[in-house]
Coordinates of C-alpha atoms in Angstrom, one line a residue:
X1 CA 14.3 21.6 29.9
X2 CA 14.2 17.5 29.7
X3 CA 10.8 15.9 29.6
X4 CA 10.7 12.2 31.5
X5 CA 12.7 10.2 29.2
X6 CA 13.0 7.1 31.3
X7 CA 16.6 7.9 31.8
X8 CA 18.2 10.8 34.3
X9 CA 18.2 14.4 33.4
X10 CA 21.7 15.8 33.0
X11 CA 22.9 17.6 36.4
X12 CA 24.5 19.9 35.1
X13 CA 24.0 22.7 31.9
X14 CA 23.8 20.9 28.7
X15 CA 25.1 23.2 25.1
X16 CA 22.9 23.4 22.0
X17 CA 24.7 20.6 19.8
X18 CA 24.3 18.0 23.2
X19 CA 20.7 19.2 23.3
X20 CA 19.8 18.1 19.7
X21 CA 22.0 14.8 19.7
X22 CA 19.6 13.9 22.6
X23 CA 16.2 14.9 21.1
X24 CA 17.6 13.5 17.7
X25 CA 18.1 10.0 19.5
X26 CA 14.8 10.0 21.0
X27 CA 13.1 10.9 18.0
X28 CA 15.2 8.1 16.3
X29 CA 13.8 5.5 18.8
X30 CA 10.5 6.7 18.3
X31 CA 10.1 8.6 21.6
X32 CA 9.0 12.0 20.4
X33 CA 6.9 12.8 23.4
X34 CA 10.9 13.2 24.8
X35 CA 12.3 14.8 21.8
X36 CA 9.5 17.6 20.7
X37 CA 9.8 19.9 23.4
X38 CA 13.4 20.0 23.2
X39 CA 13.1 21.2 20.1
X40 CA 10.3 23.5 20.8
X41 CA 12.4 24.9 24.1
X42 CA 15.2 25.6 21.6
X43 CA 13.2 27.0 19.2
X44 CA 11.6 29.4 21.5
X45 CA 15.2 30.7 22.5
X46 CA 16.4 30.6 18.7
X47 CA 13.7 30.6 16.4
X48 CA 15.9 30.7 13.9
X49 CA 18.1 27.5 14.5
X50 CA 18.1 25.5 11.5
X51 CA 18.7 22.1 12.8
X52 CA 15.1 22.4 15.4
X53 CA 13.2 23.9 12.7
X54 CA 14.0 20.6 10.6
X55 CA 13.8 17.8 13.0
X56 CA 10.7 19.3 14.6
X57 CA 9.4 19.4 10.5
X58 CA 10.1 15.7 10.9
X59 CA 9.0 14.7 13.7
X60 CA 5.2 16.4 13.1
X61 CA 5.6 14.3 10.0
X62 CA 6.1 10.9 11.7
X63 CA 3.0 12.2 14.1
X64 CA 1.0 12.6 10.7
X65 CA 0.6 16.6 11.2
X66 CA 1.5 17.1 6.9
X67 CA 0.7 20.8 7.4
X68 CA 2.7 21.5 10.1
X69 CA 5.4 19.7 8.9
X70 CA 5.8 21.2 5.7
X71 CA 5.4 24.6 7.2
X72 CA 8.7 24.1 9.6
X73 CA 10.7 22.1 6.6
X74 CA 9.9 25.4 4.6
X75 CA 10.8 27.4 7.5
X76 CA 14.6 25.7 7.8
X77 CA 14.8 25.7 4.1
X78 CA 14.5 29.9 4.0
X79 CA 17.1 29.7 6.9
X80 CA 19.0 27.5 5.5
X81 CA 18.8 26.8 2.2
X82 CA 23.0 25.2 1.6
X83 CA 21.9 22.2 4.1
X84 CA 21.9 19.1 2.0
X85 CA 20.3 16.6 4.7
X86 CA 18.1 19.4 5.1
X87 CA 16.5 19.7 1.5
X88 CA 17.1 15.8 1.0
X89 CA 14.5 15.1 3.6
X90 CA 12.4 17.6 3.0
X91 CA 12.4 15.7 -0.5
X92 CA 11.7 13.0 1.1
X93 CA 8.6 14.1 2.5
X94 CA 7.3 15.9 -0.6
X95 CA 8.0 12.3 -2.3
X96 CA 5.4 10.9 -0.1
X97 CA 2.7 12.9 -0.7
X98 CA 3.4 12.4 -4.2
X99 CA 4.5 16.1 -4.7
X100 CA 7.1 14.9 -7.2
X101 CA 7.9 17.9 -8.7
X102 CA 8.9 19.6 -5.5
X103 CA 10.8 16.7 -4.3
X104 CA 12.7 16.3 -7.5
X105 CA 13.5 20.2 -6.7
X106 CA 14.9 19.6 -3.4
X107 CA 16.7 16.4 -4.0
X108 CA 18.6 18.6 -7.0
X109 CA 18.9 21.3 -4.2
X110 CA 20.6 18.6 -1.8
X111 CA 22.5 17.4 -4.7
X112 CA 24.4 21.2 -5.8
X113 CA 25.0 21.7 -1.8
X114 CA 26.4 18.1 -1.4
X115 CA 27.3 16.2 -4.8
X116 CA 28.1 13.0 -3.2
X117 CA 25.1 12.7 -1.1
X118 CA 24.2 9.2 -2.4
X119 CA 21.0 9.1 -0.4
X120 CA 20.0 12.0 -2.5
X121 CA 20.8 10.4 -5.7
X122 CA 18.8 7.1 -5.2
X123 CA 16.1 9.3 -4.3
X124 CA 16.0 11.5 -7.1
X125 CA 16.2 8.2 -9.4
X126 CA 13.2 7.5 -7.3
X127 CA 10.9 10.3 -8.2
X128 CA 12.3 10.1 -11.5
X129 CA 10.9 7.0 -12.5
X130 CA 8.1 7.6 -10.6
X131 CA 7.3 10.7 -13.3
X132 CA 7.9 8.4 -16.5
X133 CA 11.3 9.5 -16.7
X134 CA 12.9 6.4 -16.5
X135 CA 16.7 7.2 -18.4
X136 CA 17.2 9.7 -16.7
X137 CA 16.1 7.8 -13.2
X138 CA 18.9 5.0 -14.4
X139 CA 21.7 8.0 -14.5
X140 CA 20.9 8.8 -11.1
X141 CA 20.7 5.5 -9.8
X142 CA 24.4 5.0 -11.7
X143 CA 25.7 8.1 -9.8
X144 CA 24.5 6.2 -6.3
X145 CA 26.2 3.5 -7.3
X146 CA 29.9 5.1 -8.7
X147 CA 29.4 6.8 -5.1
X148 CA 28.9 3.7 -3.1
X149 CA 28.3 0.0 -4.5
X150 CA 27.5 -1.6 -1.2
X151 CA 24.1 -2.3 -1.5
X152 CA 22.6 -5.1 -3.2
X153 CA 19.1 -3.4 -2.8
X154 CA 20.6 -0.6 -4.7
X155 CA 22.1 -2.8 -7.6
X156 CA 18.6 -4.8 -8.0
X157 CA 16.8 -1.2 -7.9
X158 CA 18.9 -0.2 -10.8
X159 CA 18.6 -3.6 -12.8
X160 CA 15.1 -3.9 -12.3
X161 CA 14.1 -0.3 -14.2
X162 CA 17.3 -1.3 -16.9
X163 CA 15.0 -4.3 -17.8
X164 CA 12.2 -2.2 -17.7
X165 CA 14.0 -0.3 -20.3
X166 CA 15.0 -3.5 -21.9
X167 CA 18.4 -2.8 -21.0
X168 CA 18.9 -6.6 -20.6
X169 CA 22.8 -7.0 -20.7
X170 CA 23.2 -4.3 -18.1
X171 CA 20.4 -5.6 -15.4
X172 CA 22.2 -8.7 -15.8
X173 CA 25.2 -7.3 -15.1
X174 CA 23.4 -5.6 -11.8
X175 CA 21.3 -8.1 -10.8
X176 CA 24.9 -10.1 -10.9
X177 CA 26.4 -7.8 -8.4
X178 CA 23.4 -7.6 -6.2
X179 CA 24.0 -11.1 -5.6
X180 CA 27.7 -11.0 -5.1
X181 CA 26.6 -8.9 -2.3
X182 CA 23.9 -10.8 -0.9
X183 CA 23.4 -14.3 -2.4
X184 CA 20.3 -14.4 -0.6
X185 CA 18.3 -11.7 -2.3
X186 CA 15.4 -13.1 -3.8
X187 CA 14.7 -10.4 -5.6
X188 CA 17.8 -10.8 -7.6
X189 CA 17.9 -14.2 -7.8
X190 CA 14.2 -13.8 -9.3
X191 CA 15.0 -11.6 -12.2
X192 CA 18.3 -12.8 -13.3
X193 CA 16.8 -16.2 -15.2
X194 CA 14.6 -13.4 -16.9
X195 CA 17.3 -10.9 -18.0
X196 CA 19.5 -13.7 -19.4
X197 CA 16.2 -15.5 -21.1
X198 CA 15.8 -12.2 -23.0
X199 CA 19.6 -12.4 -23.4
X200 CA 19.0 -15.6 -25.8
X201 CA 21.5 -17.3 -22.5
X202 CA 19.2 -20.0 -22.1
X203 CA 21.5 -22.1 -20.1
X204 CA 22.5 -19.3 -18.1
X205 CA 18.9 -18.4 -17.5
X206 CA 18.1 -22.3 -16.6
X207 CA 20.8 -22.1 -13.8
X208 CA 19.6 -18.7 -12.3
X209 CA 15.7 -20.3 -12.3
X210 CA 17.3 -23.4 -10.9
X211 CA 19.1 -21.1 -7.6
X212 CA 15.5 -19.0 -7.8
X213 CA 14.3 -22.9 -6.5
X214 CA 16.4 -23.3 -3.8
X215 CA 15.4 -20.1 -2.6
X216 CA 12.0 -21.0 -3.1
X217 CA 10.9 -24.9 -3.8
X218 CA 7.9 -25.6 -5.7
X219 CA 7.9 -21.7 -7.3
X220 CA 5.2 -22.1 -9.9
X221 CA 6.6 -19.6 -11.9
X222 CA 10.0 -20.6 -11.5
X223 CA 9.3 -23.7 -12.4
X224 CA 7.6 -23.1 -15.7
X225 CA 10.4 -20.4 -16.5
X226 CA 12.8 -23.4 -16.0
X227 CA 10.6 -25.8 -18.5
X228 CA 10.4 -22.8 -21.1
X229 CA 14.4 -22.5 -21.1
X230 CA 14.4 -26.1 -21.9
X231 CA 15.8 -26.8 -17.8
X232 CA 12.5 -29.1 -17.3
X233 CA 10.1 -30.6 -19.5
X234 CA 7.6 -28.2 -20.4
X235 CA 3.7 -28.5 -18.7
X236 CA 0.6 -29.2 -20.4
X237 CA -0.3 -25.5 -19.9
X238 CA 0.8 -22.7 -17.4
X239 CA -0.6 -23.5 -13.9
X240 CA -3.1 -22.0 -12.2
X241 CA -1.1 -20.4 -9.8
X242 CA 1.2 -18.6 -12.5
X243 CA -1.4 -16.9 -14.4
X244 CA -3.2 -16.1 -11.3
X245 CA -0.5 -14.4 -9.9
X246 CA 0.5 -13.1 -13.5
X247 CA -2.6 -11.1 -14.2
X248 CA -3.6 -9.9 -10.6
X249 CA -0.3 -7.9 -10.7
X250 CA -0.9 -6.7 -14.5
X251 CA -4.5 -5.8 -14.2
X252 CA -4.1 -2.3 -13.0
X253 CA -1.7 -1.3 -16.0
X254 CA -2.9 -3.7 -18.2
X255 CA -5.2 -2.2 -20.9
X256 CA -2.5 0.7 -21.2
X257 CA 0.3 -1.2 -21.4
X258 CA -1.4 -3.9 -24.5
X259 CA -2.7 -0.9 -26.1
X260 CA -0.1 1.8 -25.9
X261 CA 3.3 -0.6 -25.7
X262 CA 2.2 -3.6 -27.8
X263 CA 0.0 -2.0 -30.0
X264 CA -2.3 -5.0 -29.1
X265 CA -5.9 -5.7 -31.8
X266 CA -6.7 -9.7 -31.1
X267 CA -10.1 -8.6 -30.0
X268 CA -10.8 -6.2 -33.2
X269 CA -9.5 -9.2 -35.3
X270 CA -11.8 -11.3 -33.4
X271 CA -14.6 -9.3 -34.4
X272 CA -13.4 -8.9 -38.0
X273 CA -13.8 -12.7 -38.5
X274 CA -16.9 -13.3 -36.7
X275 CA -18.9 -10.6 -38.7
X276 CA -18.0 -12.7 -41.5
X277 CA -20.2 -15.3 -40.6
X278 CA -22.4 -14.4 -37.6
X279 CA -25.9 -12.5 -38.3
X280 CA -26.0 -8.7 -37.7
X281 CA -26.1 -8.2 -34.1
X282 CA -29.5 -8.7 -32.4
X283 CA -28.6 -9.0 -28.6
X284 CA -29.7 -12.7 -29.9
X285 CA -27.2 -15.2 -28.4
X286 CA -25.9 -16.1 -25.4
X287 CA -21.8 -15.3 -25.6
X288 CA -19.1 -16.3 -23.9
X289 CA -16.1 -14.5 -23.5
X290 CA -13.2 -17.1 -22.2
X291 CA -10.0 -15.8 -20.2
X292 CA -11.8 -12.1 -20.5
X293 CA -9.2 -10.3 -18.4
X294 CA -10.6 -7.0 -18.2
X295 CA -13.1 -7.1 -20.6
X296 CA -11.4 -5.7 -24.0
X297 CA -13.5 -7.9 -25.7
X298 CA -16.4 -6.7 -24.2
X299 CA -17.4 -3.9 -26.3
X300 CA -17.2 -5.6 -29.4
X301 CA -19.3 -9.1 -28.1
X302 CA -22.2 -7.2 -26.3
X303 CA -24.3 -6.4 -29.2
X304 CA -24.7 -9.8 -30.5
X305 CA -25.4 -11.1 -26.9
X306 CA -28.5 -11.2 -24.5
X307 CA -26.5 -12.8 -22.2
X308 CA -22.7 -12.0 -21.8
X309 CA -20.7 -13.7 -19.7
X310 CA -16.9 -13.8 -18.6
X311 CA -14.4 -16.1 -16.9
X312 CA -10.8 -15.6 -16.0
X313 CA -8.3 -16.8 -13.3
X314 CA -7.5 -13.6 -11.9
X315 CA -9.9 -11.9 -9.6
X316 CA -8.1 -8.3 -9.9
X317 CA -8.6 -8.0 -13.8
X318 CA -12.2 -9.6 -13.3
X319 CA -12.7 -6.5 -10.9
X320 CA -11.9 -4.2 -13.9
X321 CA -14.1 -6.2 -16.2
X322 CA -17.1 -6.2 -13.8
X323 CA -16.2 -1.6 -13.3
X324 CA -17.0 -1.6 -17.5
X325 CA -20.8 -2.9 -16.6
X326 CA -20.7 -4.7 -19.8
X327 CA -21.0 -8.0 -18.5
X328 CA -24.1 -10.1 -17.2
X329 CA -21.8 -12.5 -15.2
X330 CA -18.6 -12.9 -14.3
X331 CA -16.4 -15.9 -12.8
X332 CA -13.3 -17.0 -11.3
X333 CA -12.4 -20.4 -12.4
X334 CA -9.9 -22.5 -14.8
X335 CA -11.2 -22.4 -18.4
X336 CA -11.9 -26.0 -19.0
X337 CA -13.0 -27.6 -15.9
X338 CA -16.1 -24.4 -16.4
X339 CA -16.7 -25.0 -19.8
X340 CA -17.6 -28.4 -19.1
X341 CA -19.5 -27.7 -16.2
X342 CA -21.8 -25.4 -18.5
X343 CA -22.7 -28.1 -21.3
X344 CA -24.7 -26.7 -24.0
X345 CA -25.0 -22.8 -22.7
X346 CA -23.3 -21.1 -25.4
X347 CA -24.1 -19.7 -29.0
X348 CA -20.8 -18.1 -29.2
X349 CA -17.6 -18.6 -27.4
X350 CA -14.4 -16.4 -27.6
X351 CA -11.0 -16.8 -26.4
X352 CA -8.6 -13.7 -27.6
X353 CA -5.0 -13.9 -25.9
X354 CA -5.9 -17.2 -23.8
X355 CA -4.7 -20.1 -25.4
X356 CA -1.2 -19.0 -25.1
X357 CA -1.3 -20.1 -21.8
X358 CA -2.1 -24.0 -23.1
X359 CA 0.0 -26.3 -25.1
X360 CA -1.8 -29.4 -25.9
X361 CA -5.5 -28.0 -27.4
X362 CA -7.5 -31.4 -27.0
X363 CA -8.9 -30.6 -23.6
X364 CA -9.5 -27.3 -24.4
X365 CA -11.2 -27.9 -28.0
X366 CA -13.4 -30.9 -26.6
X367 CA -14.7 -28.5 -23.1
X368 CA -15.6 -25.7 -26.2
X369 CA -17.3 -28.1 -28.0
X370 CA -19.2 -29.6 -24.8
X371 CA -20.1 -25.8 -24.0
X372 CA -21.8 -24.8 -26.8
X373 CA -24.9 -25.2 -28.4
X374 CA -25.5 -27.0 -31.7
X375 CA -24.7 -24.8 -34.6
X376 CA -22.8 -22.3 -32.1
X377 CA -19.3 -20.8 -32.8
X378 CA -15.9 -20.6 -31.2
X379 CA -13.8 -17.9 -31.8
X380 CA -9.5 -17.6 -30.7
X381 CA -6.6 -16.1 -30.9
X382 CA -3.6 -18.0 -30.5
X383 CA 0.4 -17.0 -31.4
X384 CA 2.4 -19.2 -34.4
X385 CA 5.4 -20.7 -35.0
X386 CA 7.1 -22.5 -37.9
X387 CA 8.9 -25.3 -36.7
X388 CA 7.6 -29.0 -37.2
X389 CA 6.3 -28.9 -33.8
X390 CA 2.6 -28.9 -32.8
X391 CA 3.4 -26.9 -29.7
X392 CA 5.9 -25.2 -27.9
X393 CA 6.7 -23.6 -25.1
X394 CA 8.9 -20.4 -25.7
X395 CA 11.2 -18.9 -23.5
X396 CA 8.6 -15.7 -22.7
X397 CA 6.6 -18.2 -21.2
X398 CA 3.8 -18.6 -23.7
X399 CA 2.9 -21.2 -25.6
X400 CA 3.0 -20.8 -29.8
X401 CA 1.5 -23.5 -32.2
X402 CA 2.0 -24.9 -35.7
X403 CA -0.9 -22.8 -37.8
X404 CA -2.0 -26.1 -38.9
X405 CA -2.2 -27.9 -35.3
X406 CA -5.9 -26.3 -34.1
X407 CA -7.2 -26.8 -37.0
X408 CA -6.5 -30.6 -37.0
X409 CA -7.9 -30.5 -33.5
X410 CA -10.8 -28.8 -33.6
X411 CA -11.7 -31.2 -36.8
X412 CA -10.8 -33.9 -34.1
X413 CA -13.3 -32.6 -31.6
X414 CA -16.2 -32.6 -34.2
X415 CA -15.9 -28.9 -35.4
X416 CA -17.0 -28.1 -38.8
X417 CA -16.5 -24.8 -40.9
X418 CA -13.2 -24.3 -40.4
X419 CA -11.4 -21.9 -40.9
X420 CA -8.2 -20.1 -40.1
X421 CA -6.4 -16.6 -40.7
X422 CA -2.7 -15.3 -40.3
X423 CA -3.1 -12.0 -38.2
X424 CA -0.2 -9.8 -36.1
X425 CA -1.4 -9.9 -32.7
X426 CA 0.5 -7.1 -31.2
X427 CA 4.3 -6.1 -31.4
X428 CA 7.1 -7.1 -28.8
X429 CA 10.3 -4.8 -28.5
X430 CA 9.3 -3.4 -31.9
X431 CA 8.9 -7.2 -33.8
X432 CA 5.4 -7.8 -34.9
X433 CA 3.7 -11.4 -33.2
X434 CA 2.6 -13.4 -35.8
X435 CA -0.5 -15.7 -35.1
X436 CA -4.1 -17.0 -36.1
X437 CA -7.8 -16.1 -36.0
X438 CA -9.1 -19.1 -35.7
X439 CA -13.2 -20.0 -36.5
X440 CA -15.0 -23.5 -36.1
X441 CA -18.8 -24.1 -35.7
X442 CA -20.3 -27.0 -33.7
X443 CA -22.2 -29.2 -36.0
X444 CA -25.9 -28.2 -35.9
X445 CA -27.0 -32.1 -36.3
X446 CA -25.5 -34.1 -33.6
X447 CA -22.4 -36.4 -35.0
X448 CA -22.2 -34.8 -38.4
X449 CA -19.8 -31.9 -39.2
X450 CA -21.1 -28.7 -40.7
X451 CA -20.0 -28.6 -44.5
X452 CA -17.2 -26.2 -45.1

């Protein structure tokens, strides 16, 4: 009855329940050349018996054989459809091939049988969230964790969708206890600073950035999360590496989640401003759109451009840009260092939703000026604030500036025709973001400033 199993067979008549324990190991370690025809040999005595019918299920899984698992899952289900672990993993292998419906009927299932399954629970949560339904996948991860609060992994699982759900008070209070229970868990230890920075806790927040770096030295983003709860002096702008690492993560969720959550216009205000003073559109000038992301602007720059062109920091939301077809080029590269490596190759630049990401405007105002032709026009967005400040860096981690600061630079740099307008940008857990549209022209006679 025993396959070679690399150890010796019994000698002597084995029952049913020793039988399974030893197939069950073997499948555990991975050996289910041993384990499957113990469970076949079983099954062809008792074709009924529950605990075969399941394990085989699983093990045809773990072979990649979805069919054939599913059909002896469903086969130990109609025999025994009371067994908690039972529907729990058969859950658990609906989940994975995104059959969420099913598993979020099984994991109930487990659930009636066996209340306090907790594996069951986080699970469900799982699914849950996984569906949209994102309150009622915190109540099930609550009910793991009033069953057993042991894990840390469970804790940060929990905080992290409360935040999602801008619960911040009580991911902090999670994200606290995962810690307690592992003070190495980077995962916590990243996501607390943010929690209590949404918190208004800014010293609290400072501290928690300052353990995230001795996790992790030299954490870009740590680091500027530090500066912008007032831990560190703040940077010129956000590195490289932050918004690098900021926007390849967003880009698959980002057009959805600017348009449907923030209720997000910069690039329609953009090209409210610029009809105001550009000709009709002619597919004339060459256009640049600066920090493009994934290409909102797109739509509304192609028909004034022959050429249109797009650089951003982030290859993944240049990927999305580039599936649009909308744009002649695209790049990878830091704004300012490739607007001055293109002197004189613009009519029209635009910069919606970038210069958030920069304090100081000098560099950037000079490289724009540098990059466009005579008589050509820049174009931004940027986020306001009202103290006497010319720039700050804000706890979120974007930059805001004075409405009168660009204006002052750009006049600075040689830009003419200037001229600014108050505009909401999008809205943040309900509060509208206040900021400018911004317009200047490069002089069209080198050295002398267009009239306004």
């Amino acid at each position: 009855m025993y396959p070679d199993s690399g150890e010796d067979p019994p000698t002597e008549a084995v029952t049913l329940e020793q039988a399974l324990a030893l197939a069950v190991g073997w499948q555990r370690e991975g050996r289910l050349d041993a384990a499957e025809p113990v469970y076949r040999q079983i099954l062809a005595v008792l074709p009924d018996q529950p605990d075969a019918l399941h394990f085989l299920g699983l093990l045809e899984f773990q072979r990649g054989h979805e069919d054939a698992a599913l059909e002896w899952l469903a086969r130990a289900v109609a025999v025994a459809p009371g067994h908690a672990g039972l529907r729990s993993n058969h859950g658990n292998v609906l989940q994975t091939l995104g059959r969420l419906d099913e598993a979020e009927r099984e994991y109930r299932a487990a659930l009636a049988a066996e209340p306090a399954l907790v594996a069951a629970w986080n699970n469900l949560g799982v699914v849950l969230h996984a569906a949209g339904r994102r309150h009622e996948a915190i109540e099930a991860y609550r009910h793991a964790l009033e069953l057993e609060a042991s894990s840390a992994a469970d804790h940060h699982r929990l905080a992290t969708l409360l935040e999602r759900c801008h619960e911040y008070e009580a991911a902090a209070v999670h994200h606290r206890a995962a810690l307690a229970l592992d003070p190495q868990h980077l995962g916590a230890t990243r996501a607390l600073g943010h929690a209590l920075s949404r918190l208004g806790r800014l010293d609290e927040a400072a501290a928690a950035y300052r353990a995230w770096l001795a996790l992790e030295p030299g954490h870009p983003l740590a680091e500027l999360r530090l500066a912008a709860c007032g831990g560190a002096p703040a940077p010129a702008r956000c590195s490289d590496a932050v918004v690098r690492g900021l926007f390849d993560q967003y880009a698959g969720h980002f057009d959805a989640h600017l348009r449907g959550t923030l209720d997000y216009h910069a690039p329609e205000r953009l090209a409210d401003a610029l009809a105001l003073v550009l000709d009709a559109p002619a597919a004339a000038l060459d256009v640049l759109d600066a920090g493009c992301g994934t290409g909102l602007c797109g739509p509304l720059l192609r028909p004034y451009a022959r050429q249109l062109s797009g650089v951003d920091l982030s290859p993944k939301m240049l990927e999305q840009a580039a599936a649009l077809a909308m744009y002649d080029a695209l790049e990878t590269a830091e704004l300012c260092a490739w607007l001055n490596a293109h002197p004189g190759a613009f009519d029209l630049l635009v910069a919606a939703d970038t210069l958030c990401y920069f304090g100081p405007l000098a560099d950037f105002a000079a490289a724009a000026a540098a990059a466009l032709r005579p008589g050509g026009w820049l174009a931004f967005t940027l986020e306001t604030h009202t103290e006497a400040l010319d720039h700050r860096l804000n706890a979120c981690g974007r930059y805001s500036h004075a409405p009168d600061y660009p204006l002052r630079v750009l006049a600075g740099a040689g830009f003419g025709q200037l001229r600014s307008q108050p505009v909401v940008l999008r809205r943040e857990r309900g509060a509208p973001v206040e900021g400018l549209v911004v317009l200047a022209r490069r002089p069209a006679t080198p050295g002398y400033a267009c009239a306004d």
